[in-house]
C-alpha atoms as a printed R data frame, in Angstrom:
    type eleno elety resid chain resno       x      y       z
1   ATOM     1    CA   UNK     A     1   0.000  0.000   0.000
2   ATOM     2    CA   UNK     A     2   1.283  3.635  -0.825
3   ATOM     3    CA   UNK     A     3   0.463  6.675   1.231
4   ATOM     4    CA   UNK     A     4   0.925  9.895  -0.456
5   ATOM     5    CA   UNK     A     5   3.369 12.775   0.816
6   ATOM     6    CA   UNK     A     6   1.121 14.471   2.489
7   ATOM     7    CA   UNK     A     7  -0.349 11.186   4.614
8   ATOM     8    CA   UNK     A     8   3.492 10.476   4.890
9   ATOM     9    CA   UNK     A     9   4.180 13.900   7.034
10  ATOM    10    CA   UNK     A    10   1.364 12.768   9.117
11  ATOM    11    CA   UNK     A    11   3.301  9.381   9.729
12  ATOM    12    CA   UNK     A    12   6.312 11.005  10.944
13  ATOM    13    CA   UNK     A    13   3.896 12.613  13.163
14  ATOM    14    CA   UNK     A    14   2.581  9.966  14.809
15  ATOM    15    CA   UNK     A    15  -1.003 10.622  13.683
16  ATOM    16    CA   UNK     A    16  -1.745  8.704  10.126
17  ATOM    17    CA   UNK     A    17  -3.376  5.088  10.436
18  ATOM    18    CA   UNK     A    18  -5.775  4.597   7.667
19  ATOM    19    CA   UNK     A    19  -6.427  2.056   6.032
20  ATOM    20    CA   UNK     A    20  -8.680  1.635   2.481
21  ATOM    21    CA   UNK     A    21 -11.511  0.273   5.030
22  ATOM    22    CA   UNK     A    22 -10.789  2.482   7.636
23  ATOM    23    CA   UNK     A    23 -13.771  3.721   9.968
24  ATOM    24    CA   UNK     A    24 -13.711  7.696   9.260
25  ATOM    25    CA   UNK     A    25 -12.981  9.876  12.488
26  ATOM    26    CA   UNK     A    26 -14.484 13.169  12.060
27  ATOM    27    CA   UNK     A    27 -12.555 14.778  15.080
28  ATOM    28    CA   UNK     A    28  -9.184 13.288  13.884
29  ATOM    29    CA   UNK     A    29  -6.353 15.786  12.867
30  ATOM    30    CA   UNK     A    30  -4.693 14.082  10.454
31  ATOM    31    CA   UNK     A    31  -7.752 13.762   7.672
32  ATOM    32    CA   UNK     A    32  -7.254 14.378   3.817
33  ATOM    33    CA   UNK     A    33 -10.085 15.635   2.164
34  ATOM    34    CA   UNK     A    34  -9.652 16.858  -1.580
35  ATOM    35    CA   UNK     A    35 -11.578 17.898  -4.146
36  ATOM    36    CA   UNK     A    36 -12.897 16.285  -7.358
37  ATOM    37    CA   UNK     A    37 -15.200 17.126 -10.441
38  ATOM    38    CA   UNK     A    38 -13.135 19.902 -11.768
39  ATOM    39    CA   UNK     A    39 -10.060 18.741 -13.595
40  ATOM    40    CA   UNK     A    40  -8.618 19.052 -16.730
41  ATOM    41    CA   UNK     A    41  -8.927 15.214 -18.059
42  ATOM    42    CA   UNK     A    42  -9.981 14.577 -14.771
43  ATOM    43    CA   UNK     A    43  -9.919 10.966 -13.173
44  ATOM    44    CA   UNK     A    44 -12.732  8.939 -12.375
45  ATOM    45    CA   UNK     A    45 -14.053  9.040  -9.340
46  ATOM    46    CA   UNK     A    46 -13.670  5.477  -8.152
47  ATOM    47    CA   UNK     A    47  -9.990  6.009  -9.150
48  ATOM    48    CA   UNK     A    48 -10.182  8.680  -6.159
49  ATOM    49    CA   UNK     A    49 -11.919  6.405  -4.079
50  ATOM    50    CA   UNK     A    50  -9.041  4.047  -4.768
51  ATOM    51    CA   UNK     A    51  -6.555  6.026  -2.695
52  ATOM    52    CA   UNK     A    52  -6.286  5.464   0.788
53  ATOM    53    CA   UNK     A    53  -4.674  8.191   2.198
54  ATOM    54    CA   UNK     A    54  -8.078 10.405   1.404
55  ATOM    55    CA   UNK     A    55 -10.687 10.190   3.955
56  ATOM    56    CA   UNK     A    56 -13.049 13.179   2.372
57  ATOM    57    CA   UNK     A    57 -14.031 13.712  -1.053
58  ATOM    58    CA   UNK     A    58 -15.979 17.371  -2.391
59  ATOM    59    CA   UNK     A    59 -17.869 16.733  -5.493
60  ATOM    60    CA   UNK     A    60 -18.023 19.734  -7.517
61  ATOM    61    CA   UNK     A    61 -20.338 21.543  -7.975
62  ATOM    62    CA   UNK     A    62 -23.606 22.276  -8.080
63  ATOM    63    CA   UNK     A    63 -22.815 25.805  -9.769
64  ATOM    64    CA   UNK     A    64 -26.137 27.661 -10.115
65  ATOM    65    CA   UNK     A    65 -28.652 28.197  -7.530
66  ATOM    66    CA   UNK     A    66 -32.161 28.563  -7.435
67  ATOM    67    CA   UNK     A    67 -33.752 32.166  -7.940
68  ATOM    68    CA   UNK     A    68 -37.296 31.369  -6.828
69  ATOM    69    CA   UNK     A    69 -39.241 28.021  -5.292
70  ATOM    70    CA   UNK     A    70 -39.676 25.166  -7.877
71  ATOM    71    CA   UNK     A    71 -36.309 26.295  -9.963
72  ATOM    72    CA   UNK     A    72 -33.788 23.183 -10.285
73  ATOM    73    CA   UNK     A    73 -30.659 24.397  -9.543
74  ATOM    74    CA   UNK     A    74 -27.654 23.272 -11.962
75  ATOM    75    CA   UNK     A    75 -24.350 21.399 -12.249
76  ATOM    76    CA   UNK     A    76 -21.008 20.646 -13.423
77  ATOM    77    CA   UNK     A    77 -18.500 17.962 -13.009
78  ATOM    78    CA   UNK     A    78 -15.960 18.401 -16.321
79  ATOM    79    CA   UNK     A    79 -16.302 15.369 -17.952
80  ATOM    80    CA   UNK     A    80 -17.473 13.222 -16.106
81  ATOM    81    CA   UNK     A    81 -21.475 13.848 -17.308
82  ATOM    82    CA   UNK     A    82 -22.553 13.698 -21.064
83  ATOM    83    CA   UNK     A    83 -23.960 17.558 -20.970
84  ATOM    84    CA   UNK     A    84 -27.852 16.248 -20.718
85  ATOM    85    CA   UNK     A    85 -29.941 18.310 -18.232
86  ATOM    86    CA   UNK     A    86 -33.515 17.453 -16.849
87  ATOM    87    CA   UNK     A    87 -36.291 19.773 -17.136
88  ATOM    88    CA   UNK     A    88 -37.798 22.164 -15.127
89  ATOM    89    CA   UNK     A    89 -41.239 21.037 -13.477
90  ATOM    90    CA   UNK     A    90 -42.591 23.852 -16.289
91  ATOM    91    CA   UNK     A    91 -40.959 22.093 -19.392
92  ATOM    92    CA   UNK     A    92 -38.195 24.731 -20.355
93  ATOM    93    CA   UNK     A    93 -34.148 22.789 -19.907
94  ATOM    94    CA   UNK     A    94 -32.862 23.418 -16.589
95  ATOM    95    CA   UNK     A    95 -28.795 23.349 -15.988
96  ATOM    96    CA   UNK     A    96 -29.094 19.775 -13.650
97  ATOM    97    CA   UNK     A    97 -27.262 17.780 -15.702
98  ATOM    98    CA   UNK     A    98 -29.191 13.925 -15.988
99  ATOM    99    CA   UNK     A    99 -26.192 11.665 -17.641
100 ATOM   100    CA   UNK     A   100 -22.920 11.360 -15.111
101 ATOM   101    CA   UNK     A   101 -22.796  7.219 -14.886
102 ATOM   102    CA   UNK     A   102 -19.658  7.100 -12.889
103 ATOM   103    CA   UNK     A   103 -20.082  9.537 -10.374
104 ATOM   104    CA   UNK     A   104 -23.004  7.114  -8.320
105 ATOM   105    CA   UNK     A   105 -20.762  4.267  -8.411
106 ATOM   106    CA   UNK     A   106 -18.230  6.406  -7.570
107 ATOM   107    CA   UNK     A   107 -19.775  7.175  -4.451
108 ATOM   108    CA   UNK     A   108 -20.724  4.147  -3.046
109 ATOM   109    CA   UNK     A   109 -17.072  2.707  -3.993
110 ATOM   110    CA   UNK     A   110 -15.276  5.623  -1.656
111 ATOM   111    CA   UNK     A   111 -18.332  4.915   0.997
112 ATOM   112    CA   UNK     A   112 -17.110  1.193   0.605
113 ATOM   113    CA   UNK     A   113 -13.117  2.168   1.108
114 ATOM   114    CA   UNK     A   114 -14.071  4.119   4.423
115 ATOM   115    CA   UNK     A   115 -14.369  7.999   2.892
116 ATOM   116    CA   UNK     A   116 -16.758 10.316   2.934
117 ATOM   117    CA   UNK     A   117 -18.685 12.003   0.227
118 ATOM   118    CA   UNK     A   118 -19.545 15.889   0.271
119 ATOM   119    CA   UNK     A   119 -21.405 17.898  -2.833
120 ATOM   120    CA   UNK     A   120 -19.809 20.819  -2.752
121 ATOM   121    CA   UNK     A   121 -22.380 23.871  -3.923
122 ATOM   122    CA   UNK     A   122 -20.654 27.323  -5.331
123 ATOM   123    CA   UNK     A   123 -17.020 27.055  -7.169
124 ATOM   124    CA   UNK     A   124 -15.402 29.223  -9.068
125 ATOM   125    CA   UNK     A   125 -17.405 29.784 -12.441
126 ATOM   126    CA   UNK     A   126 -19.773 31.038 -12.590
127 ATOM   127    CA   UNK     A   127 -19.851 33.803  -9.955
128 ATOM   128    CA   UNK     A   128 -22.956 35.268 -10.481
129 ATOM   129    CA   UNK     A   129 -24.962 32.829  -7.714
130 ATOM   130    CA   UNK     A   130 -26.737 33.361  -4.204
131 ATOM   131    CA   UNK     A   131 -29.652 32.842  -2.177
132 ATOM   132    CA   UNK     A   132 -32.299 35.295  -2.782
133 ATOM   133    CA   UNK     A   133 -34.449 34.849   0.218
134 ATOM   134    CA   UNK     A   134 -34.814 32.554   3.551
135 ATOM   135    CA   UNK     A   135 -37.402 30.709   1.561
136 ATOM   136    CA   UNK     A   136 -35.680 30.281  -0.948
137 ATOM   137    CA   UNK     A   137 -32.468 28.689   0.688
138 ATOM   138    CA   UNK     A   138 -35.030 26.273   2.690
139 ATOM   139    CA   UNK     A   139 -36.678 24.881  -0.498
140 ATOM   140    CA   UNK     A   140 -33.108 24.593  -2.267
141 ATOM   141    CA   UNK     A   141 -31.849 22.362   0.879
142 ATOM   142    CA   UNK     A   142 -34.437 19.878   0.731
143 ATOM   143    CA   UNK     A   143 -33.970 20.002  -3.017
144 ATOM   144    CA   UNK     A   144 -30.458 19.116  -3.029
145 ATOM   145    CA   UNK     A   145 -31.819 16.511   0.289
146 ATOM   146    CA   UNK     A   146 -34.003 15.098  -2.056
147 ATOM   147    CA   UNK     A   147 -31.854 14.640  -4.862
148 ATOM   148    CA   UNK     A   148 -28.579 13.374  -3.078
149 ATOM   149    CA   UNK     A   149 -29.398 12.802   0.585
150 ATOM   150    CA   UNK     A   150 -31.408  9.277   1.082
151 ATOM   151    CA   UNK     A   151 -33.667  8.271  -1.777
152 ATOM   152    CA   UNK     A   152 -37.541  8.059  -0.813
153 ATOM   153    CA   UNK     A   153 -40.206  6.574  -2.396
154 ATOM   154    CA   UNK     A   154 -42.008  9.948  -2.457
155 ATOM   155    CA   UNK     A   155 -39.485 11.770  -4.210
156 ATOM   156    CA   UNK     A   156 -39.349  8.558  -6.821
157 ATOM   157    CA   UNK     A   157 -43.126  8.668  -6.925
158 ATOM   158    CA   UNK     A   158 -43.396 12.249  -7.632
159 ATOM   159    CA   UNK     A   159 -40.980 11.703 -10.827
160 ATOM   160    CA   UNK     A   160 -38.572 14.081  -9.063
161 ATOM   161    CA   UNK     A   161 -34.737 13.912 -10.319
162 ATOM   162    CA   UNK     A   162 -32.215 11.479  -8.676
163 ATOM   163    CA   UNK     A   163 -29.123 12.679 -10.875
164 ATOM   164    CA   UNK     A   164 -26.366  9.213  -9.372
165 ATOM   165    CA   UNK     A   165 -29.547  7.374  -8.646
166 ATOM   166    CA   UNK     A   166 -29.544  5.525  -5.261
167 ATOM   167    CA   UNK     A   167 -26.317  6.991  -3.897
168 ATOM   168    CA   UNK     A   168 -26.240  9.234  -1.397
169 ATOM   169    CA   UNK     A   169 -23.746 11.663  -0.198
170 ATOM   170    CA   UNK     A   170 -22.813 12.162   3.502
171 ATOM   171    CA   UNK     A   171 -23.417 15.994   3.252
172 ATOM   172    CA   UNK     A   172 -22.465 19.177   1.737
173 ATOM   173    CA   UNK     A   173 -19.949 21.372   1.365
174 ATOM   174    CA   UNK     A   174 -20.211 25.353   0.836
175 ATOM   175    CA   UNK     A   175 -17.167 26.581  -1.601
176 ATOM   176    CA   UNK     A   176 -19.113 29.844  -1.640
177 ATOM   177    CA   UNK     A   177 -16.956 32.623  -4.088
178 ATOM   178    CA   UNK     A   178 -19.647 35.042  -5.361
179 ATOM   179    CA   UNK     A   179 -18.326 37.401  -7.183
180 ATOM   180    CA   UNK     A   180 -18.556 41.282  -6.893
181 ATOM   181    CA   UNK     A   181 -21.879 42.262  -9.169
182 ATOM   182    CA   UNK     A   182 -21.209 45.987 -10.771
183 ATOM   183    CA   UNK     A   183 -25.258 45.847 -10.412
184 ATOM   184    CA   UNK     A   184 -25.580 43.988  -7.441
185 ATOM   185    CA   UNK     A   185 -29.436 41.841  -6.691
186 ATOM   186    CA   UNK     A   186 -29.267 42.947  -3.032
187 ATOM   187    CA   UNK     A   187 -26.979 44.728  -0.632
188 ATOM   188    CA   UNK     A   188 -25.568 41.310   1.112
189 ATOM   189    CA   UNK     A   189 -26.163 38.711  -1.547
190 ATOM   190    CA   UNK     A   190 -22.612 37.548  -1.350
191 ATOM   191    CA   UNK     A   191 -23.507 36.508   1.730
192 ATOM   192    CA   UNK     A   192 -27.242 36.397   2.918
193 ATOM   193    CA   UNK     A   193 -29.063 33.258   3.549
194 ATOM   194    CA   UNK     A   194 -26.629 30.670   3.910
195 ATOM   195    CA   UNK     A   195 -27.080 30.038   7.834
196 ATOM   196    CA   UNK     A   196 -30.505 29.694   6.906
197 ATOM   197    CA   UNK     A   197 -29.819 27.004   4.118
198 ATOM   198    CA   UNK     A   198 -27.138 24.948   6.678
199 ATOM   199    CA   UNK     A   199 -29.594 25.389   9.292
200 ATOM   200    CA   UNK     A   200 -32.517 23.983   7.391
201 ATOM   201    CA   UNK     A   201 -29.930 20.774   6.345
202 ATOM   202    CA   UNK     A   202 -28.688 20.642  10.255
203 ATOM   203    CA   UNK     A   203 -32.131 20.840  12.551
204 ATOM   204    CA   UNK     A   204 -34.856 19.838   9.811
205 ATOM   205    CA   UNK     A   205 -33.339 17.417   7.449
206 ATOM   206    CA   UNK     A   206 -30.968 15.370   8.223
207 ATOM   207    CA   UNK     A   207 -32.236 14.427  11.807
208 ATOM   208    CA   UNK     A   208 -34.775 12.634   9.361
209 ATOM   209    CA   UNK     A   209 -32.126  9.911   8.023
210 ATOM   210    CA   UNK     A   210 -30.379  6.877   9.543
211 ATOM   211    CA   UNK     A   211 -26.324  7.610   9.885
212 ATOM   212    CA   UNK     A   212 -23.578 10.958  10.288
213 ATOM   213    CA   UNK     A   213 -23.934 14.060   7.666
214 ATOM   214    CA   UNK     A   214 -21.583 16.910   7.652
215 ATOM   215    CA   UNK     A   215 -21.508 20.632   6.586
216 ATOM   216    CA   UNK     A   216 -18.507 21.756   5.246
217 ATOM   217    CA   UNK     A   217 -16.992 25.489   4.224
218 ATOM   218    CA   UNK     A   218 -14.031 26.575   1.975
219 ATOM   219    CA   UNK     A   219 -13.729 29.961   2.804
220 ATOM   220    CA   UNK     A   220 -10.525 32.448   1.426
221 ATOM   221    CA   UNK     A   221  -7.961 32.651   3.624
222 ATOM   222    CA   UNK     A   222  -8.678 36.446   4.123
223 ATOM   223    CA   UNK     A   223 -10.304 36.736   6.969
224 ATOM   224    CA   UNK     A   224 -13.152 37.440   8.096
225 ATOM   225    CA   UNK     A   225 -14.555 35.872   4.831
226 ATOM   226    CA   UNK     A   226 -17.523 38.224   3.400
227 ATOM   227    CA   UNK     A   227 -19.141 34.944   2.151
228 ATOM   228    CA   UNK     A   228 -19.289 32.880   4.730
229 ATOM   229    CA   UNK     A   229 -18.101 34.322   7.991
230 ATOM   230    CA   UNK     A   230 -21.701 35.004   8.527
231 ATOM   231    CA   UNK     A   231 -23.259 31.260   7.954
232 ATOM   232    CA   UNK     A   232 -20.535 29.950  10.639
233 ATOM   233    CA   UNK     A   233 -21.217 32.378  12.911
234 ATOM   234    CA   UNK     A   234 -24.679 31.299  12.850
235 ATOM   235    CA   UNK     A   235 -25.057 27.830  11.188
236 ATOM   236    CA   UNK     A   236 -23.001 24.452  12.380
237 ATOM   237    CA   UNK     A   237 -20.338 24.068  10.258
238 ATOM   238    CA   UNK     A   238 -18.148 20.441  11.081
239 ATOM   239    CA   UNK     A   239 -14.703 21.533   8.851
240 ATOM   240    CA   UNK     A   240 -13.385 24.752   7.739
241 ATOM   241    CA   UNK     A   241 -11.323 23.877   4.361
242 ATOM   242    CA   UNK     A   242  -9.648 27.253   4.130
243 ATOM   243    CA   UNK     A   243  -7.972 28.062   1.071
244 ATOM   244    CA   UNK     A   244  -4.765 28.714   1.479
245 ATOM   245    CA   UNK     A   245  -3.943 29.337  -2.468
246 ATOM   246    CA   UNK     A   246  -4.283 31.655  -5.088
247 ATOM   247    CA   UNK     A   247  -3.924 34.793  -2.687
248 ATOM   248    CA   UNK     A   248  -1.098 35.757  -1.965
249 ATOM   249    CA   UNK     A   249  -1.250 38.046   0.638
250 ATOM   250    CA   UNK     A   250  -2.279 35.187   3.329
251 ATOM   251    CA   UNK     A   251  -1.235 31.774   1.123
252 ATOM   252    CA   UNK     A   252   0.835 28.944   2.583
253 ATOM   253    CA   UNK     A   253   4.092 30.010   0.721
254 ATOM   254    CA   UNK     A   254   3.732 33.404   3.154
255 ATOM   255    CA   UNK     A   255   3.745 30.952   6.161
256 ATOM   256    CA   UNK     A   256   6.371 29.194   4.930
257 ATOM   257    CA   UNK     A   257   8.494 32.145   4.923
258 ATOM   258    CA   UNK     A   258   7.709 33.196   8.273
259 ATOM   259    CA   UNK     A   259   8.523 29.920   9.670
260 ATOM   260    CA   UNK     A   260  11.804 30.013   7.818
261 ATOM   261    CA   UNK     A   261  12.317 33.669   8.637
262 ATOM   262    CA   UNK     A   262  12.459 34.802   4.665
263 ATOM   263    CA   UNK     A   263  11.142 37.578   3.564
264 ATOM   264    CA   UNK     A   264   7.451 37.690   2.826
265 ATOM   265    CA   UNK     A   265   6.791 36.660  -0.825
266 ATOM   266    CA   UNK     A   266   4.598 39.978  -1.429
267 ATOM   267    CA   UNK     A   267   4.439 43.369   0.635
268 ATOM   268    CA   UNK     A   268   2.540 43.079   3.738
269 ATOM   269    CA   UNK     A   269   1.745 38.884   3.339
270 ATOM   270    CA   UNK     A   270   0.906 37.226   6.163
271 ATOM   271    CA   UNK     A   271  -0.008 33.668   6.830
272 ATOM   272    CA   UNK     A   272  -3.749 33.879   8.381
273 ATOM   273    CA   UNK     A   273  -4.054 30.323  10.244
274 ATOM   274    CA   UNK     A   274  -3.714 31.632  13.551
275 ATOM   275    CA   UNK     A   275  -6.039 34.207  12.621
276 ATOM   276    CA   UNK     A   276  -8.148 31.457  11.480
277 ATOM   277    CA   UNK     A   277  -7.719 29.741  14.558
278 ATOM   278    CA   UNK     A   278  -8.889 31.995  16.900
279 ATOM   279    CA   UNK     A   279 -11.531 33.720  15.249
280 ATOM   280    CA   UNK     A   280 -13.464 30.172  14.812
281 ATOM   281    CA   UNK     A   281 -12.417 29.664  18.517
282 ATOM   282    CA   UNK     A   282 -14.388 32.983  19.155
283 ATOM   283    CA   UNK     A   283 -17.160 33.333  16.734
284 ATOM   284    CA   UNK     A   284 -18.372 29.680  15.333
285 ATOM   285    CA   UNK     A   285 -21.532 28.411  16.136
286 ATOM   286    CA   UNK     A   286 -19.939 24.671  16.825
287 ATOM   287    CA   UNK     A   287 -17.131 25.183  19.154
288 ATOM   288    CA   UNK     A   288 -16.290 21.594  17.931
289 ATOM   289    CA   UNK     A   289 -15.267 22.248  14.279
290 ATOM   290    CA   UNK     A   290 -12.160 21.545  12.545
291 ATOM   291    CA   UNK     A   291  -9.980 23.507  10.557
292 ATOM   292    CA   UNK     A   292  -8.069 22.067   7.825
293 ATOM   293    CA   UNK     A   293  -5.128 23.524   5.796
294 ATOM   294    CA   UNK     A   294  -6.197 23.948   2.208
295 ATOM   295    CA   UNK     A   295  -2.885 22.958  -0.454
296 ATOM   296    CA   UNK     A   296  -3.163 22.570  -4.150
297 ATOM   297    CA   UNK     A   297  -1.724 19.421  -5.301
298 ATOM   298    CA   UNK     A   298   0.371 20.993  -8.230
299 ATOM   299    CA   UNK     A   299   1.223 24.497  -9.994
300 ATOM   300    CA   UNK     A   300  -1.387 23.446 -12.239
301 ATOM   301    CA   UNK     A   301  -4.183 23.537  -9.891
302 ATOM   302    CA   UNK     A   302  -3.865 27.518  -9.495
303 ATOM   303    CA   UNK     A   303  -4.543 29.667 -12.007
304 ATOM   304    CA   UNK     A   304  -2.539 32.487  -9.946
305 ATOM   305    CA   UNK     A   305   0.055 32.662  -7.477
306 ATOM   306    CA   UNK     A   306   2.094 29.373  -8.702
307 ATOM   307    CA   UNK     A   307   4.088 30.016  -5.291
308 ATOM   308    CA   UNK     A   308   1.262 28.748  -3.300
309 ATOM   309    CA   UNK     A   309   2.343 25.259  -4.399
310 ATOM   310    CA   UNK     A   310   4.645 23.844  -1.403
311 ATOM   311    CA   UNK     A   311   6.963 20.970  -2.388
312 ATOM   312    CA   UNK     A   312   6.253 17.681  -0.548
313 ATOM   313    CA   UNK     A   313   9.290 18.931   2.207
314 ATOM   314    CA   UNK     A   314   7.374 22.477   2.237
315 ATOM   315    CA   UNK     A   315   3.948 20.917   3.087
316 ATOM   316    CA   UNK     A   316   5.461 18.732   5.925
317 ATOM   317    CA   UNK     A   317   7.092 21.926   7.462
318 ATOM   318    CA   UNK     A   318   4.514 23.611   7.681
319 ATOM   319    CA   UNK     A   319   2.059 21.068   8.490
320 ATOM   320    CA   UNK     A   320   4.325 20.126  11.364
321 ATOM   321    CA   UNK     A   321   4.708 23.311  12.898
322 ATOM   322    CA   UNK     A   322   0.791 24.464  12.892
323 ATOM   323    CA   UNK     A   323  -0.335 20.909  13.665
324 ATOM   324    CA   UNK     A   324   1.435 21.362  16.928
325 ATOM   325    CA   UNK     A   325   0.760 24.304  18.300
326 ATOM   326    CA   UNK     A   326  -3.258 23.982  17.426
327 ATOM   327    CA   UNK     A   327  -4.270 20.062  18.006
328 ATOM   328    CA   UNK     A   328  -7.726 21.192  19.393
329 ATOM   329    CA   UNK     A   329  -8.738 22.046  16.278
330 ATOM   330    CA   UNK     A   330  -6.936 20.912  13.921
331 ATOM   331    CA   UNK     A   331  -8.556 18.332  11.255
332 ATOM   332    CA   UNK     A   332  -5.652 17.991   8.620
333 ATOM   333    CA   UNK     A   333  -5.156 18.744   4.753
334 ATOM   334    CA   UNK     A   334  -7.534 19.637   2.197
335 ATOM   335    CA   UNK     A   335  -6.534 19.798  -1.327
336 ATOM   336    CA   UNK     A   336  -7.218 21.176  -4.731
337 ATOM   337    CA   UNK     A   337  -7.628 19.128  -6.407
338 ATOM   338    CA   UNK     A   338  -8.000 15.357  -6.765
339 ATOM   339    CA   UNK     A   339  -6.449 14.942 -10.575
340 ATOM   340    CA   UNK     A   340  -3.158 17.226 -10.664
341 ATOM   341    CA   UNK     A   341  -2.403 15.759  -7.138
342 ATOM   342    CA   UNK     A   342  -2.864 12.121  -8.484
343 ATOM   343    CA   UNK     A   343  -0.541 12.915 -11.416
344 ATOM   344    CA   UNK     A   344   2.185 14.861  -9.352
345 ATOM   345    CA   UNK     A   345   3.727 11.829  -8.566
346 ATOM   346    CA   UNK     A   346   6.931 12.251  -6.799
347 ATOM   347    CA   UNK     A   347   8.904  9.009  -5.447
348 ATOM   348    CA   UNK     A   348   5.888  7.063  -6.931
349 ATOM   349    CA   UNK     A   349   3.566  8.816  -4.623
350 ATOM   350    CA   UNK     A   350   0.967 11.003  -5.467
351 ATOM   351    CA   UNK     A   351   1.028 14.704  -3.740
352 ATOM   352    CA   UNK     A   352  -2.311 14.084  -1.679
């Protein structure tokens, strides 16, 4: 069996013992969760679910959101679906894409190997989403319940779409990056409505189902994040996958250079984790959650700043040194994304 580099620096500290059937600890420090749906040539997904250093997979994404009660919202996973969509209850194409036949086996093969499944809602294109009302985030939670958490023979009956069929994912995760609208909907649309939506999953609808589901965020790792500070503040979040890429000003390289005692790698750059730390030690909802480390898995995985990417002996530094001084809350590494980390082999291991 071969762990990847980054399960390897949790070896050497004492922490890593997974298995491919492992039982999954959601208040262990050494997870790897990473991200998949997105890359160029991408994998399959039960190649993922092969690997058993990951214990957490985000499926991405469902990219479009509803604007009003009884709108489907819409997807994309590369090429992993054929580019056929359901339609809308009124007859017109909706953007839910009806023909991905690997992704549902995919699921149930990483449930089999021990990992957990996410569908991660947002992404980076398009930017133009959000959650118009309270209402409105509500009836787009038990949508997405509907359509990915446990299958019922209601929402069979009433010819309702299961995109993967019987699979089921083991919650959702909120990679919210609205962008900034030159004619905006609303004042706080970047933001508004979100703690509603996780609070409608958390209290109403999963309490309904047999088994564990988890809420996830991948905030920027500015901070306070003006998407989702808000919905953790309010809302139970379980992980905090902060991205720690493609901004320079707070990225992993800049706490890299602080722990070697370089210079910062732009004007003013400073490594947020501590930050991070303590203002989800202050202000979330769940005093319980985890914060993970978010890496990409190659210089191809960032459009921007190509010195976020840390070298395998990089990564283990720095994991190391923030792993130890915050074990509370610490939950491990996320990564961006499943595909460039698979083929950044190094020592015939993959990154992740």
């Amino acid at each position: 069996m071969r762990y990847s580099t980054i399960s390897s620096a949790f070896m050497a500290l004492g922490l890593y013992a997974s298995t491919a059937s492992a039982v999954f600890d959601a208040k262990s420090n050494s997870n790897v969760a990473v991200y998949w749906g997105q890359g160029r040539d991408q994998i399959g997904l039960s190649e993922v679910c092969e690997d058993p250093s990951i214990d957490i997979v985000n499926v991405g994404f469902v990219n479009y959101f509803p604007k009003k009660v009884g709108d489907y919202p819409g997807t994309n996973f590369a090429n992993a679906c054929s580019g056929t969509n359901y339609n809308n209850t009124d007859g017109t194409e909706s953007k839910l894409l009806n023909s991905c036949p690997g992704i549902g086996p995919g699921i149930k093969k990483c449930q089999a190997n021990g990992k957990k499944v996410l569908l991660s809602i947002g992404g980076g294109y398009p930017h133009d989403y959000y959650l118009p009302s309270v209402e409105v985030a509500k009836y787009f939670a038990e949508f997405l319940w509907g359509a990915f958490g446990p299958q019922t023979a209601k929402w069979v009956r009433d010819g309702k779409p299961r995109p993967f069929g019987d699979a089921v994912f083991d919650g959702f995760d909120l990679d919210i990056e609205a962008s900034e609208e030159p004619n905006p909907p609303f004042a706080d649309y970047k933001w508004a409505n979100y703690a509603a939506f996780v609070t409608h999953l958390k209290k109403e609808l999963f309490p309904k189902a047999l088994g564990q589901y988890y809420i996830s965020g991948a905030p920027q790792c500015v901070i306070p994040d003006a998407r989702l500070a808000d919905a953790i503040q309010n809302s139970l979040f379980d992980f905090i996958f902060v991205q720690f890429y493609n901004t320079p000003q707070c990225s992993v390289r800049a706490g890299l250079n602080e722990i070697q005692g370089k210079p910062p790698n732009v004007n003013g750059a400073k490594f947020t984790f501590n930050d991070w730390v303590t203002w989800l030690n202050t202000y979330s909802l769940n005093k319980e959650v985890k914060i993970y480390i978010g890496l990409v898995g190659d210089t191809h995985g960032v459009e921007k700043d190509k010195e976020s990417y840390l070298t395998p002996a990089e990564a283990n530094t720095l994991i190391g040194y923030y792993f130890r001084r915050n074990r509370a809350i610490f939950g491990g590494v996320m990564l961006w994304e499943a595909t460039v980390s698979k083929r950044n082999q190094l020592c015939n291991k993959n990154y992740g």
